[in-house]
PDB file of C-alpha atoms in Angstrom:
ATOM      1  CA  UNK A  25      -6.169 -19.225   8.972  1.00 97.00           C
ATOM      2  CA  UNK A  26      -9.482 -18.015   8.701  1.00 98.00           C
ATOM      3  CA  UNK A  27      -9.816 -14.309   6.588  1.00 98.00           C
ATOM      4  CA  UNK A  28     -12.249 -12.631   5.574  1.00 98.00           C
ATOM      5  CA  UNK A  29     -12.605  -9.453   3.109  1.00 98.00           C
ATOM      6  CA  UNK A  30     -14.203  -6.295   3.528  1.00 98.00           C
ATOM      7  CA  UNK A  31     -14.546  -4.327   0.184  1.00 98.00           C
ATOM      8  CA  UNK A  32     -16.462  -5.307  -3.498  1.00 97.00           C
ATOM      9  CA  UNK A  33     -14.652  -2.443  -5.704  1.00 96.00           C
ATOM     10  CA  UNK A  34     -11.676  -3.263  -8.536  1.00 97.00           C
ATOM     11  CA  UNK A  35      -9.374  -3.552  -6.833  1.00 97.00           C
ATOM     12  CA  UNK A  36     -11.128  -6.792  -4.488  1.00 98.00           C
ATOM     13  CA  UNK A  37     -12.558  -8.035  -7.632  1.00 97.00           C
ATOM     14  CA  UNK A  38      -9.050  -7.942  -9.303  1.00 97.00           C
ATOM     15  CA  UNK A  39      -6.769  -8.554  -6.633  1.00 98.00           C
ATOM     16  CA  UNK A  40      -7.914  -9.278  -3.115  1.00 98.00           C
ATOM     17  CA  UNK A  41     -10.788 -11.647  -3.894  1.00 98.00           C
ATOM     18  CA  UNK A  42      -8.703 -14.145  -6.514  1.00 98.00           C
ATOM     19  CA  UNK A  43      -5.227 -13.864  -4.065  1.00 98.00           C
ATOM     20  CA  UNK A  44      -7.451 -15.193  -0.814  1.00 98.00           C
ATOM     21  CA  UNK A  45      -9.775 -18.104  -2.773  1.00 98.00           C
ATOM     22  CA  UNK A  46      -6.656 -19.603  -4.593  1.00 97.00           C
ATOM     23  CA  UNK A  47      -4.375 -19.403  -1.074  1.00 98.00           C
ATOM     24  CA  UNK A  48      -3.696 -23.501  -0.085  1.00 97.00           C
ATOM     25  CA  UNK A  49      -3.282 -21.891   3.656  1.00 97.00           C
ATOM     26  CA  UNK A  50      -6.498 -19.405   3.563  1.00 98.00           C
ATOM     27  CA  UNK A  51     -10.034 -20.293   4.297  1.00 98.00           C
ATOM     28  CA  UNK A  52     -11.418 -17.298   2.401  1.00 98.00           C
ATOM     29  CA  UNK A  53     -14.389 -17.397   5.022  1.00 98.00           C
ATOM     30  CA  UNK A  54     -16.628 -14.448   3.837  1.00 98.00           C
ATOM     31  CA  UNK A  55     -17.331 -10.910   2.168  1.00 98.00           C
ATOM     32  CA  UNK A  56     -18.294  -7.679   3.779  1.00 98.00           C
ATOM     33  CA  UNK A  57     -18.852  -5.052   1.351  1.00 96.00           C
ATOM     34  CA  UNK A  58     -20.440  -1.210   1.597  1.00 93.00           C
ATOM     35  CA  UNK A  59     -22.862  -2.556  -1.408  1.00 94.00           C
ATOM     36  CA  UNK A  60     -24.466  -5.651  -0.049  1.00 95.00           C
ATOM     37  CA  UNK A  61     -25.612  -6.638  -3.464  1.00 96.00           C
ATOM     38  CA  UNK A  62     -22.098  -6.223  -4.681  1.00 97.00           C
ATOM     39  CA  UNK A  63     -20.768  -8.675  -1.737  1.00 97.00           C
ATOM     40  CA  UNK A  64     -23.204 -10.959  -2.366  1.00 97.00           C
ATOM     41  CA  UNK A  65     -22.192 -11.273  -6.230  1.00 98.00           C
ATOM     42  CA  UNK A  66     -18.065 -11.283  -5.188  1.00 98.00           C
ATOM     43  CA  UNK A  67     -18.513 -13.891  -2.702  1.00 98.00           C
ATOM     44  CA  UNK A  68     -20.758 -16.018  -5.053  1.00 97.00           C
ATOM     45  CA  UNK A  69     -18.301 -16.237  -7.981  1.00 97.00           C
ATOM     46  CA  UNK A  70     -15.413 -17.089  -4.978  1.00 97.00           C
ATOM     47  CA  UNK A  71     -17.285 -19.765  -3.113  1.00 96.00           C
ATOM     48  CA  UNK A  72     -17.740 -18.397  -0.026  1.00 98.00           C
ATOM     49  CA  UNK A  73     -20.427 -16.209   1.854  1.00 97.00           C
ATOM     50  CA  UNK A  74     -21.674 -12.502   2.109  1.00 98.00           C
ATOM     51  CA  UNK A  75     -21.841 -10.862   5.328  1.00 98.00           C
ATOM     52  CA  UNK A  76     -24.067  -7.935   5.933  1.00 95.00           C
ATOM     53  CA  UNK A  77     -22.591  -7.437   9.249  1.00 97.00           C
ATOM     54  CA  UNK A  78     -19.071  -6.768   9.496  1.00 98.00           C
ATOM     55  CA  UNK A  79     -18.527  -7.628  13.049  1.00 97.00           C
ATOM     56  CA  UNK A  80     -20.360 -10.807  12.366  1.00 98.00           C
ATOM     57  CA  UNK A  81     -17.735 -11.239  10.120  1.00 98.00           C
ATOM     58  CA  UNK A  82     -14.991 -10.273  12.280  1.00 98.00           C
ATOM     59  CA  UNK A  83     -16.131 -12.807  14.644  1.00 98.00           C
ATOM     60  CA  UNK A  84     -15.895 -15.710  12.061  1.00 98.00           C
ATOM     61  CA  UNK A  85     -12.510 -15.257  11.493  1.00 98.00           C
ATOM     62  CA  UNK A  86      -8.508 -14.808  12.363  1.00 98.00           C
ATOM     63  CA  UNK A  87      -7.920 -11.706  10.142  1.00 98.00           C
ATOM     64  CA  UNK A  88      -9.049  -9.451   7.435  1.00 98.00           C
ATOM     65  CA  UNK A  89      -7.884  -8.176   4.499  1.00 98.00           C
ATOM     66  CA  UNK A  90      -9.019  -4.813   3.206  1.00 98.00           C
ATOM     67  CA  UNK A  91      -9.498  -3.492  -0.415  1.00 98.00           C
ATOM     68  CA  UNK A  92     -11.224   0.022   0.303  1.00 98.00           C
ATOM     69  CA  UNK A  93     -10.339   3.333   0.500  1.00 97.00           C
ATOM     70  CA  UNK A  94      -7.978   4.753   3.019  1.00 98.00           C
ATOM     71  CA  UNK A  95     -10.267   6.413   5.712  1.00 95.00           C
ATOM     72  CA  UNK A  96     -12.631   3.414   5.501  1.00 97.00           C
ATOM     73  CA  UNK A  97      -9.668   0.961   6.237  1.00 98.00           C
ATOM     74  CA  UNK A  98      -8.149   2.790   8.716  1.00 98.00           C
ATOM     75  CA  UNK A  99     -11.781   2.769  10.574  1.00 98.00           C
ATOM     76  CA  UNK A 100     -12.425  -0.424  10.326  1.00 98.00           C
ATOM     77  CA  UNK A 101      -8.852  -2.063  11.204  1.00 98.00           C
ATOM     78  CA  UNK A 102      -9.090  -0.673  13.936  1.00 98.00           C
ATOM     79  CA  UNK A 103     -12.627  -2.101  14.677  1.00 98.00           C
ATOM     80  CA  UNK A 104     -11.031  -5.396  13.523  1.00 98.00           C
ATOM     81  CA  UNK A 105      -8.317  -4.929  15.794  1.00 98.00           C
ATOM     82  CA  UNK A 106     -10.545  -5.072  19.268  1.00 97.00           C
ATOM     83  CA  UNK A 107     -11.814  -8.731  17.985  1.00 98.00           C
ATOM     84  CA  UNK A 108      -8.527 -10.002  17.583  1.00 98.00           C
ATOM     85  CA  UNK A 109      -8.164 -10.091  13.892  1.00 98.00           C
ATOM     86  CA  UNK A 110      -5.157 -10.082  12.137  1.00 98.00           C
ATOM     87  CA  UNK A 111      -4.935  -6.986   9.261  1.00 98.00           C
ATOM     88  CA  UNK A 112      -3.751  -7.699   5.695  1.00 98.00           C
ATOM     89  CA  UNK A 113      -4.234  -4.053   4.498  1.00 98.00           C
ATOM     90  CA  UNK A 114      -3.498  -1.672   1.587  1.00 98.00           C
ATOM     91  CA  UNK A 115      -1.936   1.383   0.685  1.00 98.00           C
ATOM     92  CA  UNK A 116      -2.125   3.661   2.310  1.00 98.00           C
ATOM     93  CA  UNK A 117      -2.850   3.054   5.259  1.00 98.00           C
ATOM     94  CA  UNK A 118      -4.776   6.208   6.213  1.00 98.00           C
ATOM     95  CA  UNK A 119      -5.429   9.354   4.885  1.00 97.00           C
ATOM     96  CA  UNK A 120      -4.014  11.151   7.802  1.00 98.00           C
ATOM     97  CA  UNK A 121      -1.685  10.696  10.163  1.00 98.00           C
ATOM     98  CA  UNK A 122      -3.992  10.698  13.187  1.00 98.00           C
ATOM     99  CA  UNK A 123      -5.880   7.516  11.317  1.00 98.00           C
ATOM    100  CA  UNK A 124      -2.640   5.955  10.945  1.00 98.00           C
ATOM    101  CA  UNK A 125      -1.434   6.267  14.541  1.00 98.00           C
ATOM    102  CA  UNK A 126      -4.898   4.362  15.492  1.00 98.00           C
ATOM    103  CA  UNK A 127      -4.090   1.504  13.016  1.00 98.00           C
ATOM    104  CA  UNK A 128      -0.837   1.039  15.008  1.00 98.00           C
ATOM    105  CA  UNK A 129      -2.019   1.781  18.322  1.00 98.00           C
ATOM    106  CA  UNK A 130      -4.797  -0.654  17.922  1.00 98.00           C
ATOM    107  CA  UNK A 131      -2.825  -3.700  16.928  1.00 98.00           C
ATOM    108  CA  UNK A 132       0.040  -2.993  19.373  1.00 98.00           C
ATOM    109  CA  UNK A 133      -2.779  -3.108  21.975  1.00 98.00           C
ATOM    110  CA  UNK A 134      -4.463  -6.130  20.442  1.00 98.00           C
ATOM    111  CA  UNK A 135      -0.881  -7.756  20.097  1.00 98.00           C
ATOM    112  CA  UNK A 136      -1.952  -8.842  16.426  1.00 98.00           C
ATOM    113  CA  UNK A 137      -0.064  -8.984  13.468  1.00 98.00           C
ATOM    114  CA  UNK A 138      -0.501  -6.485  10.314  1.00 98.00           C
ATOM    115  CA  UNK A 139       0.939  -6.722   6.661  1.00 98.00           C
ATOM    116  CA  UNK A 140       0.493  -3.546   4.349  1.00 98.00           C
ATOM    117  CA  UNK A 141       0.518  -4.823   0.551  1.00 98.00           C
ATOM    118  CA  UNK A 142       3.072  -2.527  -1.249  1.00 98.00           C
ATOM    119  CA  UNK A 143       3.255  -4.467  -4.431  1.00 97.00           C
ATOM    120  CA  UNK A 144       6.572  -3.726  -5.436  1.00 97.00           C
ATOM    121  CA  UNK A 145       7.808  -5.064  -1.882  1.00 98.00           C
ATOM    122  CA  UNK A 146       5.968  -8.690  -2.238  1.00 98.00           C
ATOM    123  CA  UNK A 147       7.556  -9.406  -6.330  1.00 97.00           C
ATOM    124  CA  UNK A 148      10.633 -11.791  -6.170  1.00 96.00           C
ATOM    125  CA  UNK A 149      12.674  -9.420  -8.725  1.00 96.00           C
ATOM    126  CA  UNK A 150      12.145  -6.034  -7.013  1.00 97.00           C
ATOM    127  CA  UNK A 151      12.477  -7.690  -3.526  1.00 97.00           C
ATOM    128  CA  UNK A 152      15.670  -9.087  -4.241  1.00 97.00           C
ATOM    129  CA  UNK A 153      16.873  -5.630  -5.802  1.00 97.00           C
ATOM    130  CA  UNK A 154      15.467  -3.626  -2.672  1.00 98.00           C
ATOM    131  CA  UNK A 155      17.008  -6.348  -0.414  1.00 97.00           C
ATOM    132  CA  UNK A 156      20.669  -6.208  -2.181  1.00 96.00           C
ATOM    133  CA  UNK A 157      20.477  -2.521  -2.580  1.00 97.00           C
ATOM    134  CA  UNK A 158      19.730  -1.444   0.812  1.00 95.00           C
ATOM    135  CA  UNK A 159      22.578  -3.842   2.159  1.00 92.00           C
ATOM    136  CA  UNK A 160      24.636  -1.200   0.129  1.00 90.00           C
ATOM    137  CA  UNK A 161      25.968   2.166   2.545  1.00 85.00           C
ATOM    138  CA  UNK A 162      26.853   4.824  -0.348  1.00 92.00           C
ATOM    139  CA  UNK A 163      24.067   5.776  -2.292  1.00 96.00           C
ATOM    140  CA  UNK A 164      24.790   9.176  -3.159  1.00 96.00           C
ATOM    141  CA  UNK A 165      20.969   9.744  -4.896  1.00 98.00           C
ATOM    142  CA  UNK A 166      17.937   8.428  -6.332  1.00 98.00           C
ATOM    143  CA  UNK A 167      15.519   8.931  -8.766  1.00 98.00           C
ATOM    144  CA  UNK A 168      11.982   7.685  -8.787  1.00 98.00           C
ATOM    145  CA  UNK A 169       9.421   7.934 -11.296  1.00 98.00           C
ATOM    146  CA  UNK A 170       5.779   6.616 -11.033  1.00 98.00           C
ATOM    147  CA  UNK A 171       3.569   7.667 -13.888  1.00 98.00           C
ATOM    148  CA  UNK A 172       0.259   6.411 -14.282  1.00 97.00           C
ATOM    149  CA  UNK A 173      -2.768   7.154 -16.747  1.00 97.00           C
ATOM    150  CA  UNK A 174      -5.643   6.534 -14.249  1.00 97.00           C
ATOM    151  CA  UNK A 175      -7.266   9.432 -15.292  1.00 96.00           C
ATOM    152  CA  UNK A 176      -6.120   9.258 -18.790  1.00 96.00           C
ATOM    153  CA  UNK A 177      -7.527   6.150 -19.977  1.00 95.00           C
ATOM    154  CA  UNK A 178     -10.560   3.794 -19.262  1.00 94.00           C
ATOM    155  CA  UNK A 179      -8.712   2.672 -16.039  1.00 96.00           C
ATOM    156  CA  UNK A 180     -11.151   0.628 -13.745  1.00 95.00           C
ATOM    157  CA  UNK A 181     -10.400   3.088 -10.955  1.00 95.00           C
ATOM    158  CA  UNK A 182     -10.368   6.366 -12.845  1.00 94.00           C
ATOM    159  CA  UNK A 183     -14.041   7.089 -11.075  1.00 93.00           C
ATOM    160  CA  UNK A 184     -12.126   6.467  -7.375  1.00 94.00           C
ATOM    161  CA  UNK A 185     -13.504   9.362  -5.320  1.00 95.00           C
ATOM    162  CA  UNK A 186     -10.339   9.131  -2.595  1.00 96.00           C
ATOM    163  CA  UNK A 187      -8.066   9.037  -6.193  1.00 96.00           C
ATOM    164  CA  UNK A 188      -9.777  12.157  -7.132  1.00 95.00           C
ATOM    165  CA  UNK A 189      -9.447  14.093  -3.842  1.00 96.00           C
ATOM    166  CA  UNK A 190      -6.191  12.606  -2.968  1.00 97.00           C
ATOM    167  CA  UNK A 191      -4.036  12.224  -6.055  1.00 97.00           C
ATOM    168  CA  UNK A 192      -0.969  10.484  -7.149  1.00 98.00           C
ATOM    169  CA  UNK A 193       0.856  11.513  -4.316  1.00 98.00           C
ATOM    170  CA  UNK A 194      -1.320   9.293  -2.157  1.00 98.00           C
ATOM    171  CA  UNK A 195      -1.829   6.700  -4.431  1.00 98.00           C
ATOM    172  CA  UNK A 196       1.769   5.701  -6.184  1.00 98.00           C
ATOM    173  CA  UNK A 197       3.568   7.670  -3.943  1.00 98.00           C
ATOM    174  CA  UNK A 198       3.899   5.115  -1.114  1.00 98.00           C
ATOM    175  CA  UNK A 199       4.855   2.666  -4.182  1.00 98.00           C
ATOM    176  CA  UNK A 200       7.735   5.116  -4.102  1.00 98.00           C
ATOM    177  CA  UNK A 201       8.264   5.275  -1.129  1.00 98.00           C
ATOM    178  CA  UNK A 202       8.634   1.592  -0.245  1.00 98.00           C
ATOM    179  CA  UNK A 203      11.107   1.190  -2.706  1.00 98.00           C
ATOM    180  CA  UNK A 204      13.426   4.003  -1.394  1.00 98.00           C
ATOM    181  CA  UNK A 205      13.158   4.454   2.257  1.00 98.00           C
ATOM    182  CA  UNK A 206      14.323   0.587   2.540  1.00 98.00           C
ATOM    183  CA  UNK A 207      17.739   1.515   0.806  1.00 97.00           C
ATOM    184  CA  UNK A 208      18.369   5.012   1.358  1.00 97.00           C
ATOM    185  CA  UNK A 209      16.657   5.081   4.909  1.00 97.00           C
ATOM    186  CA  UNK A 210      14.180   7.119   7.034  1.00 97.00           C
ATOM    187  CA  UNK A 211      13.382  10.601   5.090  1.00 97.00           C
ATOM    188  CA  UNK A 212      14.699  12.971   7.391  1.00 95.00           C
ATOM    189  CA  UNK A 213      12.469  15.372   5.743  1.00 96.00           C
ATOM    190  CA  UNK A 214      10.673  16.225   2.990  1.00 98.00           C
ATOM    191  CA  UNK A 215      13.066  19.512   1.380  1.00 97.00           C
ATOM    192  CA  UNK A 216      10.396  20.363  -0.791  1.00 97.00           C
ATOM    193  CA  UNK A 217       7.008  20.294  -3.276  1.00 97.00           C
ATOM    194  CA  UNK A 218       5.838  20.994  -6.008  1.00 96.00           C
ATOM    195  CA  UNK A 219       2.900  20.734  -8.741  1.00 96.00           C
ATOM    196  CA  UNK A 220       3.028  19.646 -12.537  1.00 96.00           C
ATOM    197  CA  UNK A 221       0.580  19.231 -15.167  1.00 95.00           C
ATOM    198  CA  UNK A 222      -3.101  17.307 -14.189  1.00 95.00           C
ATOM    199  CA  UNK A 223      -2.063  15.839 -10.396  1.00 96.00           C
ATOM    200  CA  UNK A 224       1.547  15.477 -11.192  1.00 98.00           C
ATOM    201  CA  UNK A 225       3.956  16.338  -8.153  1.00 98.00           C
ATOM    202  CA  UNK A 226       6.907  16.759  -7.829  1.00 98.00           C
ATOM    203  CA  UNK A 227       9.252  16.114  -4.038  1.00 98.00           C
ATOM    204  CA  UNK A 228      12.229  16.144  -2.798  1.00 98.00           C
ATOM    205  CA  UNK A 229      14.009  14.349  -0.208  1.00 98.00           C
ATOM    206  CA  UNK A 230      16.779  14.402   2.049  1.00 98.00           C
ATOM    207  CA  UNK A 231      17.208  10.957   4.086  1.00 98.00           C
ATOM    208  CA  UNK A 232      19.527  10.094   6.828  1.00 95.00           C
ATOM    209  CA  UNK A 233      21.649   8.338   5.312  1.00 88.00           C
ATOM    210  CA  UNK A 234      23.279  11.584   3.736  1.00 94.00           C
ATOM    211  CA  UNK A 235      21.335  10.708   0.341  1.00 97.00           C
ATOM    212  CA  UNK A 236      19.013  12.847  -1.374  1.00 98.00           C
ATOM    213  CA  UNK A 237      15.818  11.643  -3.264  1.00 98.00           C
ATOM    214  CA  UNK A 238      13.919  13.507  -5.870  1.00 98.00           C
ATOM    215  CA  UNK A 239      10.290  11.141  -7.195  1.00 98.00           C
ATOM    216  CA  UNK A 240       7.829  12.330  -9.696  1.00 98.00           C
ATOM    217  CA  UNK A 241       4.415  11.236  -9.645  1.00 98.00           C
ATOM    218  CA  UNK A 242       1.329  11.341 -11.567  1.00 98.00           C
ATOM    219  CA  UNK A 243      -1.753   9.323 -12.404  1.00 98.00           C
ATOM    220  CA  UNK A 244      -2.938  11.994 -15.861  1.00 98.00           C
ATOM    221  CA  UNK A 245       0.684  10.931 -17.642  1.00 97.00           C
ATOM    222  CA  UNK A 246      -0.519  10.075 -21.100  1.00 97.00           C
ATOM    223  CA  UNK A 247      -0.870   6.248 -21.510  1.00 97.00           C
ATOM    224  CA  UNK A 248       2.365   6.029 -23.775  1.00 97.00           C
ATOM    225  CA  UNK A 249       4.585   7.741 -21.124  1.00 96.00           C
ATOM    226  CA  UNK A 250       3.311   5.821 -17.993  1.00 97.00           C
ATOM    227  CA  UNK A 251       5.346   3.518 -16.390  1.00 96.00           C
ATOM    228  CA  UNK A 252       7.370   3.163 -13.205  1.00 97.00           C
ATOM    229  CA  UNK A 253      11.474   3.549 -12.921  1.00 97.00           C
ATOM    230  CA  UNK A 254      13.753   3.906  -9.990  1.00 98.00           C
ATOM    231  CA  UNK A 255      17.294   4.859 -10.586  1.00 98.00           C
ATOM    232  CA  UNK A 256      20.274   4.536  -7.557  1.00 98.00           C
ATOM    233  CA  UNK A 257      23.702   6.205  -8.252  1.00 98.00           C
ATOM    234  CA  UNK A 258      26.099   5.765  -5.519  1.00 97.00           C
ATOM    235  CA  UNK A 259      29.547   4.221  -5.338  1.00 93.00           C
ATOM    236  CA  UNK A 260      28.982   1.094  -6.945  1.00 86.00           C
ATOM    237  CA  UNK A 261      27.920   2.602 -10.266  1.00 96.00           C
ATOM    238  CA  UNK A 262      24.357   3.057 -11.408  1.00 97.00           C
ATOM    239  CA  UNK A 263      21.442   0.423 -10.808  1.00 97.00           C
ATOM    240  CA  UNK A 264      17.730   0.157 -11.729  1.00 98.00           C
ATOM    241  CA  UNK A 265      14.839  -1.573 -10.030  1.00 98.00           C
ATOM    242  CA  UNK A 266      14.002  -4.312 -12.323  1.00 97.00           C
ATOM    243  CA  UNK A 267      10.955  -5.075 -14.249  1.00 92.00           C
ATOM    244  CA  UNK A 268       8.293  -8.193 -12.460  1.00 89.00           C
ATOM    245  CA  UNK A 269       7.280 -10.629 -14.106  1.00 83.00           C
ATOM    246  CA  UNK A 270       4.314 -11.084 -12.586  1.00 86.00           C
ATOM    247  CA  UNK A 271       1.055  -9.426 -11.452  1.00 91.00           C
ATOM    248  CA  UNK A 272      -0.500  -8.429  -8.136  1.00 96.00           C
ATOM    249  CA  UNK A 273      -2.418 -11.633  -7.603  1.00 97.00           C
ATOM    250  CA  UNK A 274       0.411 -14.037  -6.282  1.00 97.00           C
ATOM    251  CA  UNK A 275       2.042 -10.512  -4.751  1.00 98.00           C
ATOM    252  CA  UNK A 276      -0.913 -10.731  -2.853  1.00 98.00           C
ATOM    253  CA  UNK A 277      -0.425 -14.485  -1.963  1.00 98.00           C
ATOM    254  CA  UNK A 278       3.153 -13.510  -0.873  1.00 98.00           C
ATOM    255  CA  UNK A 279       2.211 -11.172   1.355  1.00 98.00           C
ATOM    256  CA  UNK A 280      -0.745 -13.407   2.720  1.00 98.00           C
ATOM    257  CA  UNK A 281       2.303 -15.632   3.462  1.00 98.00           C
ATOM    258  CA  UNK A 282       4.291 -12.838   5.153  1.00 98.00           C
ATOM    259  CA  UNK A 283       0.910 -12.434   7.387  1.00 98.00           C
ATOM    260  CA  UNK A 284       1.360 -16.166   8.485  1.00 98.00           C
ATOM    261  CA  UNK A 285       4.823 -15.679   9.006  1.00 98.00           C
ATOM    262  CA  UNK A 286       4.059 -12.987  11.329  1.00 98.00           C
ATOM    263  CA  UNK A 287       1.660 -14.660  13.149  1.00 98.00           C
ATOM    264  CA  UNK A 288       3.376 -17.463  13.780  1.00 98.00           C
ATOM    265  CA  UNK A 289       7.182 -16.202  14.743  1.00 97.00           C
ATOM    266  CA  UNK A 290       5.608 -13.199  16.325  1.00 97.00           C
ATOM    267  CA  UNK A 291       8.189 -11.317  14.653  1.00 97.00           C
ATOM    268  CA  UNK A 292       6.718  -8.172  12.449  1.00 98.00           C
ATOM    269  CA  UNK A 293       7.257  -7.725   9.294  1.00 98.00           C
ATOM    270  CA  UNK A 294       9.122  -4.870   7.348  1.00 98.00           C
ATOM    271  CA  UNK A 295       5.791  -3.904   5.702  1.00 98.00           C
ATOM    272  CA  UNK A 296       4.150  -3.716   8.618  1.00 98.00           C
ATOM    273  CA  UNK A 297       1.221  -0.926   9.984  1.00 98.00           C
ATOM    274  CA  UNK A 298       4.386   1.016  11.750  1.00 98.00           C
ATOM    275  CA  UNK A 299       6.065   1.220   8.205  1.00 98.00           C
ATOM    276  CA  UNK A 300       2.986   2.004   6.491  1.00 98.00           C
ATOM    277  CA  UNK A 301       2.396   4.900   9.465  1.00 98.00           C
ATOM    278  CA  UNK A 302       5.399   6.696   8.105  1.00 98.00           C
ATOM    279  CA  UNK A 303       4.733   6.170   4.977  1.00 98.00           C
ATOM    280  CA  UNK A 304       1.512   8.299   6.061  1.00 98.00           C
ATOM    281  CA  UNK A 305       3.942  10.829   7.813  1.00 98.00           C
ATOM    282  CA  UNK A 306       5.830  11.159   4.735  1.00 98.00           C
ATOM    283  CA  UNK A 307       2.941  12.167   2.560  1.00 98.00           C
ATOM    284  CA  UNK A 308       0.984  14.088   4.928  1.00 98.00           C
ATOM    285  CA  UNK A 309       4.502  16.103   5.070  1.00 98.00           C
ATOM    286  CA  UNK A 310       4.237  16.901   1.490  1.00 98.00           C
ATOM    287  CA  UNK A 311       0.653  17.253   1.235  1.00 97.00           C
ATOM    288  CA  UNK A 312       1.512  20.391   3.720  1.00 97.00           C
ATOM    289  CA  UNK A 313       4.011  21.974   1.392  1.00 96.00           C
ATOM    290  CA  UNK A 314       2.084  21.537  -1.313  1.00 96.00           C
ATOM    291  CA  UNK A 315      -1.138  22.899   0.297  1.00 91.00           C
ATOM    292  CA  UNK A 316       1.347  26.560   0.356  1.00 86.00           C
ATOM    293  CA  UNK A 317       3.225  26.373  -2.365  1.00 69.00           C
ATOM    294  CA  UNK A 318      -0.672  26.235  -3.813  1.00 63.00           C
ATOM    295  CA  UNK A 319      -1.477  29.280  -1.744  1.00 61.00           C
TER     296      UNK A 319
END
């Protein structure tokens, strides 16, 4: 399958551009980036070629994988969409829920297949755990907690404008959330919202399953306290989601794989634009309640 990638920032450089070049079933085909210099140095150290036309490059190929910010992605997948590409995108999937809707409007129209990389949901040891957990029917609660230093340390995406605006709730919480909504279900709602210290919040939430949820999330925890823990206590006992062993790079292939999959069987996968719409829902939900309990 031919794919191409639209985006230049960290997180391509890091991730997206080393996951596509060193796929055996990927012709990484080309780069589109905002910064056409920037594209043109990213595609050079990957082998393949800068576009300065991004629906030249959605004519060259069978899908695209996106590594920008939220209400840039949204935009263009859905652009993507009309020439028949296939979407490998990222979290989240929109900023708001409108955006979102489009996403999955667009490739229900299009009748083309679309994988949202949560990275938790593509790493053999956290799969499994989600997988054998959520087979599970008496989880009485859960506990999430994901802390990061982004704007505590020299992170590579501490100068993220959409991170700045948007916070931790937008950025680790669908992390979170695609841990929890798998195994406890749907969130029925989000009780309530509340701010800590830097962008720190704070939710709760009640799912419909009968369980309750509380997650705290932050990208200012100090660099010795971050880290990311999720705790179920139910009938069988207490678990934990367990540590990977690996990075984002072959998550990334795996969920390049779960794109071909899709394509393929024609059957959608879990992480799909619909699941990564109410992942949207969810947060816009508790952007809301914390928007008063800040008034």
């Amino acid at each position: 399958m031919r794919i191409g990638l639209l985006g230049t920032g960290p997180w391509a450089q890091m991730a997206y551009a080393p996951a596509l070049s060193g796929h055996d079933d990927l012709d990484f085909a080309g780069i589109w980036g905002r910064r056409v210099e920037a594209a043109k140095e990213l595609a050079g150290r990957h082998g393949t070629r800068a576009y300065d036309d991004v629906d030249a490059l959605f004519a060259d190929v069978d899908a695209v994988a996106v590594a920008l910010p939220p209400s840039v992605q949204a935009e263009l997948a859905v652009r993507a969409t009309r020439a028949g590409c296939h979407l490998l995108l990222d979290k989240p999937l929109a900023a708001t829920v409108e955006a979102g809707r489009a996403v999955v409007e667009a490739a229900e129209e299009a009748g083309v297949a679309s994988v949202v990389f949560f990275t938790t949901r593509f790493q053999p040891e956290t799969e499994a755990w989600i997988t054998e957990q959520a087979g599970r029917q008496d989880w009485f609660t859960a506990r999430a907690q994901w802390l990061g230093s982004v704007f505590t340390s020299d992170s590579p995406f501490a100068d993220s404008p959409w991170r700045r605006e948007k916070g931790a709730l937008w950025d680790v919480g669908p992390h979170a959330l695609s841990v929890l909504l798998p195994v406890l279900g749907d969130a029925r709602r989000v009780v309530a919202a509340a701010h800590g210290a830097g962008d720190t919040v704070h939710l709760v939430l009640h799912h419909v399953g009968g369980a309750s949820s509380t997650l705290t999330l932050s990208l200012t925890a100090p660099p010795a306290a971050a880290g990311a823990a999720v705790e179920l206590r139910g009938g069988a006992g207490v678990t934990l989601l367990p540590e990977s062993s690996e990075g984002a790079v072959p998550a990334l292939g795996r969920a390049a794989d779960a794109l071909l999959a899709a394509v393929r069987t024609g059957r959608a996968h879990p992480c799909d634009a619909a699941f990564g719409l109410r992942v949207t829902e969810i947060l816009a939900a508790a952007e809301a309640l914390l928007d008063s309990d800040a008034r």
